Amino acid sequence: MAKSESIRLVGYARVSTVGQETNLQIDALEKAGVSVIYQEKTSSVGARPELQKLLDSLTKGDCLVVYKMDRIARSLKDLMAILERVQAVGANIRSLTEPLDTSVPVGIFMVQVLGAVAQLERSIIRERSVAGQLAAYRRGVQLGRKKHATPPETIEKMRALYATGEHTYPSVAKLFGVHASTAKRLITGKSSRQKMPVLGQYLDAL
């Protein structure tokens, strides 16, 4: 029987401050058979150049190994983005202290669960945002940036120029000294409510 091709194990270790050490993570990674290890000392919210180098180096069949997932991802959203990038090149990711290994069925299932949780999290945030906007609307609060009143005759002139077909929104905006998005809004007559279709669905149901 032919010997199976060995998997290249690539490790990543990170600590948040310069005063901390990656020794514990390095020892665990080396014990797991990892010979190539990228490490850096930076907070999860800072730039992580070594992580980017590692991700750029991954090829099909490689396995990215970490001591814990919080060493590589700052949030669930960040983790899902990294997982997607790893899987896009045909590589896998494994945690030494958590049940996450995308090279086995259980690990793939865990990724699917994490993806579902991330989707739920986005939906909850979206619902809360809409609820807040709806409450503000009911109190009479103007949504979006405060707009300066534009004289009706000015709006008509802008629409007339645009209707000739010789002007674009930016060119009309330049003539009247306003932003292109403002010119478009005035010419088309679209309100802030129309620019928020999700909230609009709730308002239409009232």
mmCIF file of C-alpha atoms in Angstrom:
data_model
loop_
_atom_site.group_PDB
_atom_site.id
_atom_site.type_symbol
_atom_site.label_atom_id
_atom_site.label_comp_id
_atom_site.label_asym_id
_atom_site.label_seq_id
_atom_site.Cartn_x
_atom_site.Cartn_y
_atom_site.Cartn_z
ATOM 1 C CA MET A 1 0.000 0.000 0.000
ATOM 2 C CA ALA A 2 1.362 3.419 -0.954
ATOM 3 C CA LYS A 3 2.279 5.710 1.892
ATOM 4 C CA SER A 4 -0.185 8.600 2.258
ATOM 5 C CA GLU A 5 1.140 12.081 1.649
ATOM 6 C CA SER A 6 2.052 13.839 4.895
ATOM 7 C CA ILE A 7 0.041 16.861 5.965
ATOM 8 C CA ARG A 8 1.915 20.110 6.522
ATOM 9 C CA LEU A 9 1.074 21.446 9.971
ATOM 10 C CA VAL A 10 1.346 25.219 10.333
ATOM 11 C CA GLY A 11 0.960 26.730 13.791
ATOM 12 C CA TYR A 12 -0.042 30.152 15.061
ATOM 13 C CA ALA A 13 0.601 31.527 18.539
ATOM 14 C CA ARG A 14 -0.321 34.948 19.906
ATOM 15 C CA VAL A 15 -0.236 36.824 23.189
ATOM 16 C CA SER A 16 -1.860 40.194 23.799
ATOM 17 C CA THR A 17 1.023 42.144 25.353
ATOM 18 C CA VAL A 18 4.782 42.335 25.015
ATOM 19 C CA GLY A 19 5.201 41.226 28.633
ATOM 20 C CA GLN A 20 3.496 37.894 27.972
ATOM 21 C CA GLU A 21 5.138 34.861 26.422
ATOM 22 C CA THR A 22 3.976 32.312 23.856
ATOM 23 C CA ASN A 23 5.965 29.461 25.451
ATOM 24 C CA LEU A 24 2.894 27.490 26.562
ATOM 25 C CA GLN A 25 1.358 27.661 23.102
ATOM 26 C CA ILE A 26 4.647 26.915 21.336
ATOM 27 C CA ASP A 27 5.290 23.849 23.524
ATOM 28 C CA ALA A 28 1.798 22.493 22.830
ATOM 29 C CA LEU A 29 2.122 23.107 19.089
ATOM 30 C CA GLU A 30 5.520 21.432 18.884
ATOM 31 C CA LYS A 31 4.231 18.463 20.891
ATOM 32 C CA ALA A 32 1.443 18.128 18.304
ATOM 33 C CA GLY A 33 4.054 17.843 15.562
ATOM 34 C CA VAL A 34 3.950 21.412 14.269
ATOM 35 C CA SER A 35 7.324 22.520 12.932
ATOM 36 C CA VAL A 36 6.405 25.813 11.221
ATOM 37 C CA ILE A 37 5.024 28.315 13.739
ATOM 38 C CA TYR A 38 4.063 31.943 13.214
ATOM 39 C CA GLN A 39 3.891 33.978 16.406
ATOM 40 C CA GLU A 40 3.283 37.567 17.391
ATOM 41 C CA LYS A 41 2.631 39.767 20.397
ATOM 42 C CA THR A 42 -0.322 42.011 19.678
ATOM 43 C CA SER A 43 -3.864 42.513 20.907
ATOM 44 C CA SER A 44 -6.695 40.882 18.993
ATOM 45 C CA VAL A 45 -7.881 44.307 17.807
ATOM 46 C CA GLY A 46 -4.477 45.312 16.458
ATOM 47 C CA ALA A 47 -2.874 44.461 13.130
ATOM 48 C CA ARG A 48 -1.727 40.849 12.879
ATOM 49 C CA PRO A 49 0.850 40.714 10.064
ATOM 50 C CA GLU A 50 2.137 37.250 11.009
ATOM 51 C CA LEU A 51 -1.366 35.807 10.818
ATOM 52 C CA GLN A 52 -1.803 37.318 7.364
ATOM 53 C CA LYS A 53 1.531 35.810 6.263
ATOM 54 C CA LEU A 54 0.403 32.427 7.574
ATOM 55 C CA LEU A 55 -2.936 32.560 5.772
ATOM 56 C CA ASP A 56 -1.211 33.614 2.548
ATOM 57 C CA SER A 57 1.156 30.634 2.826
ATOM 58 C CA LEU A 58 -1.549 27.973 3.154
ATOM 59 C CA THR A 59 -2.039 25.534 0.298
ATOM 60 C CA LYS A 60 -4.290 22.554 -0.339
ATOM 61 C CA GLY A 61 -3.930 19.854 2.302
ATOM 62 C CA ASP A 62 -2.284 22.087 4.925
ATOM 63 C CA CYS A 63 -3.616 22.220 8.474
ATOM 64 C CA LEU A 64 -3.570 25.418 10.517
ATOM 65 C CA VAL A 65 -3.113 24.493 14.181
ATOM 66 C CA VAL A 66 -3.773 26.789 17.150
ATOM 67 C CA TYR A 67 -3.720 26.264 20.912
ATOM 68 C CA LYS A 68 -7.112 27.949 21.330
ATOM 69 C CA MET A 69 -9.406 29.646 18.840
ATOM 70 C CA ASP A 70 -9.320 32.933 20.738
ATOM 71 C CA ARG A 71 -5.627 33.138 19.816
ATOM 72 C CA ILE A 72 -6.537 33.509 16.153
ATOM 73 C CA ALA A 73 -9.985 35.133 16.098
ATOM 74 C CA ARG A 74 -11.248 38.268 17.839
ATOM 75 C CA SER A 75 -14.924 37.410 17.396
ATOM 76 C CA LEU A 76 -17.255 34.815 15.925
ATOM 77 C CA LYS A 77 -17.492 36.892 12.756
ATOM 78 C CA ASP A 78 -13.700 37.044 12.538
ATOM 79 C CA LEU A 79 -13.442 33.290 13.108
ATOM 80 C CA MET A 80 -15.929 32.535 10.332
ATOM 81 C CA ALA A 81 -13.989 34.791 7.937
ATOM 82 C CA ILE A 82 -10.734 32.980 8.766
ATOM 83 C CA LEU A 83 -12.368 29.554 8.430
ATOM 84 C CA GLU A 84 -13.754 30.535 5.034
ATOM 85 C CA ARG A 85 -10.337 31.715 3.882
ATOM 86 C CA VAL A 86 -8.641 28.528 5.111
ATOM 87 C CA GLN A 87 -11.193 26.251 3.471
ATOM 88 C CA ALA A 88 -11.087 28.247 0.216
ATOM 89 C CA VAL A 89 -7.555 26.956 -0.475
ATOM 90 C CA GLY A 90 -8.414 23.404 0.559
ATOM 91 C CA ALA A 91 -6.731 23.597 3.961
ATOM 92 C CA ASN A 92 -8.089 22.717 7.408
ATOM 93 C CA ILE A 93 -7.934 24.247 10.864
ATOM 94 C CA ARG A 94 -7.583 22.515 14.223
ATOM 95 C CA SER A 95 -7.633 23.654 17.837
ATOM 96 C CA LEU A 96 -5.555 21.692 20.345
ATOM 97 C CA THR A 97 -7.836 22.445 23.304
ATOM 98 C CA GLU A 98 -11.289 22.627 21.673
ATOM 99 C CA PRO A 99 -13.399 20.206 19.578
ATOM 100 C CA LEU A 100 -12.722 21.954 16.296
ATOM 101 C CA ASP A 101 -10.953 20.092 13.500
ATOM 102 C CA THR A 102 -12.334 20.657 10.004
ATOM 103 C CA SER A 103 -10.553 17.583 8.645
ATOM 104 C CA VAL A 104 -13.117 15.319 10.352
ATOM 105 C CA PRO A 105 -16.951 15.215 10.112
ATOM 106 C CA VAL A 106 -17.481 16.409 13.696
ATOM 107 C CA GLY A 107 -15.288 19.431 13.023
ATOM 108 C CA ILE A 108 -17.236 20.293 9.882
ATOM 109 C CA PHE A 109 -20.436 20.026 11.915
ATOM 110 C CA MET A 110 -18.981 22.415 14.500
ATOM 111 C CA VAL A 111 -18.236 24.926 11.737
ATOM 112 C CA GLN A 112 -21.837 24.652 10.541
ATOM 113 C CA VAL A 113 -23.055 25.247 14.099
ATOM 114 C CA LEU A 114 -20.783 28.272 14.432
ATOM 115 C CA GLY A 115 -22.080 29.577 11.117
ATOM 116 C CA ALA A 116 -25.668 29.190 12.318
ATOM 117 C CA VAL A 117 -24.826 30.990 15.568
ATOM 118 C CA ALA A 118 -23.176 33.805 13.609
ATOM 119 C CA GLN A 119 -26.278 34.128 11.424
ATOM 120 C CA LEU A 120 -28.491 34.199 14.517
ATOM 121 C CA GLU A 121 -26.273 36.864 16.053
ATOM 122 C CA ARG A 122 -26.555 39.023 12.909
ATOM 123 C CA SER A 123 -30.343 38.558 12.857
ATOM 124 C CA ILE A 124 -30.676 39.596 16.508
ATOM 125 C CA ILE A 125 -28.540 42.694 15.940
ATOM 126 C CA ARG A 126 -30.611 43.531 12.854
ATOM 127 C CA GLU A 127 -33.893 43.127 14.746
ATOM 128 C CA ARG A 128 -32.645 45.320 17.592
ATOM 129 C CA SER A 129 -31.537 47.981 15.132
ATOM 130 C CA VAL A 130 -34.910 47.988 13.387
ATOM 131 C CA ALA A 131 -36.740 48.051 16.734
ATOM 132 C CA GLY A 132 -34.708 51.077 17.799
ATOM 133 C CA GLN A 133 -35.384 52.888 14.532
ATOM 134 C CA LEU A 134 -39.083 52.075 14.745
ATOM 135 C CA ALA A 135 -39.306 53.387 18.311
ATOM 136 C CA ALA A 136 -37.544 56.587 17.246
ATOM 137 C CA TYR A 137 -39.884 56.962 14.258
ATOM 138 C CA ARG A 138 -42.925 56.646 16.519
ATOM 139 C CA ARG A 139 -41.516 59.381 18.763
ATOM 140 C CA GLY A 140 -41.195 61.639 15.749
ATOM 141 C CA VAL A 141 -37.408 61.521 15.622
ATOM 142 C CA GLN A 142 -36.000 62.254 12.162
ATOM 143 C CA LEU A 143 -34.027 59.252 10.932
ATOM 144 C CA GLY A 144 -30.725 59.754 9.177
ATOM 145 C CA ARG A 145 -28.739 62.949 8.896
ATOM 146 C CA LYS A 146 -30.574 66.226 9.319
ATOM 147 C CA LYS A 147 -31.374 67.703 5.943
ATOM 148 C CA HIS A 148 -31.401 71.408 5.107
ATOM 149 C CA ALA A 149 -34.592 72.605 3.470
ATOM 150 C CA THR A 150 -34.172 73.150 -0.266
ATOM 151 C CA PRO A 151 -36.499 75.661 -1.952
ATOM 152 C CA PRO A 152 -39.045 73.950 -4.255
ATOM 153 C CA GLU A 153 -38.003 76.149 -7.179
ATOM 154 C CA THR A 154 -34.404 74.961 -6.809
ATOM 155 C CA ILE A 155 -35.514 71.333 -6.855
ATOM 156 C CA GLU A 156 -37.563 71.973 -10.003
ATOM 157 C CA LYS A 157 -34.555 73.546 -11.721
ATOM 158 C CA MET A 158 -32.408 70.543 -10.793
ATOM 159 C CA ARG A 159 -35.020 68.134 -12.135
ATOM 160 C CA ALA A 160 -35.404 70.137 -15.338
ATOM 161 C CA LEU A 161 -31.657 70.070 -15.979
ATOM 162 C CA TYR A 162 -31.446 66.344 -15.317
ATOM 163 C CA ALA A 163 -34.468 65.684 -17.556
ATOM 164 C CA THR A 164 -32.640 67.166 -20.559
ATOM 165 C CA GLY A 165 -30.396 64.119 -20.568
ATOM 166 C CA GLU A 166 -27.329 66.332 -20.781
ATOM 167 C CA HIS A 167 -26.550 66.197 -17.074
ATOM 168 C CA THR A 168 -25.775 63.502 -14.522
ATOM 169 C CA TYR A 169 -26.437 63.649 -10.780
ATOM 170 C CA PRO A 170 -22.810 64.722 -10.106
ATOM 171 C CA SER A 171 -22.908 67.476 -12.744
ATOM 172 C CA VAL A 172 -26.196 68.850 -11.404
ATOM 173 C CA ALA A 173 -24.778 68.664 -7.885
ATOM 174 C CA LYS A 174 -21.720 70.652 -8.952
ATOM 175 C CA LEU A 175 -23.870 73.386 -10.490
ATOM 176 C CA PHE A 176 -25.897 73.799 -7.301
ATOM 177 C CA GLY A 177 -23.057 73.267 -4.841
ATOM 178 C CA VAL A 178 -24.409 70.106 -3.197
ATOM 179 C CA HIS A 179 -23.262 66.511 -2.853
ATOM 180 C CA ALA A 180 -24.136 64.103 -5.673
ATOM 181 C CA SER A 181 -26.197 61.929 -3.317
ATOM 182 C CA THR A 182 -28.174 65.006 -2.247
ATOM 183 C CA ALA A 183 -28.857 65.947 -5.854
ATOM 184 C CA LYS A 184 -30.029 62.414 -6.601
ATOM 185 C CA ARG A 185 -32.339 62.402 -3.573
ATOM 186 C CA LEU A 186 -33.884 65.751 -4.496
ATOM 187 C CA ILE A 187 -34.308 64.850 -8.166
ATOM 188 C CA THR A 188 -35.785 61.396 -7.553
ATOM 189 C CA GLY A 189 -37.766 62.470 -4.496
ATOM 190 C CA LYS A 190 -36.696 59.410 -2.495
ATOM 191 C CA SER A 191 -37.077 59.849 1.257
ATOM 192 C CA SER A 192 -34.960 58.446 4.074
ATOM 193 C CA ARG A 193 -37.698 55.906 4.650
ATOM 194 C CA GLN A 194 -37.307 54.612 1.111
ATOM 195 C CA LYS A 195 -33.582 54.217 1.727
ATOM 196 C CA MET A 196 -34.312 51.903 4.655
ATOM 197 C CA PRO A 197 -36.345 49.053 3.119
ATOM 198 C CA VAL A 198 -36.155 46.870 6.241
ATOM 199 C CA LEU A 199 -37.642 49.570 8.450
ATOM 200 C CA GLY A 200 -40.079 50.401 5.662
ATOM 201 C CA GLN A 201 -41.536 46.890 5.870
ATOM 202 C CA TYR A 202 -42.352 47.466 9.529
ATOM 203 C CA LEU A 203 -43.807 50.916 8.898
ATOM 204 C CA ASP A 204 -45.987 49.645 6.056
ATOM 205 C CA ALA A 205 -47.444 47.055 8.423
ATOM 206 C CA LEU A 206 -48.559 49.689 10.946
#
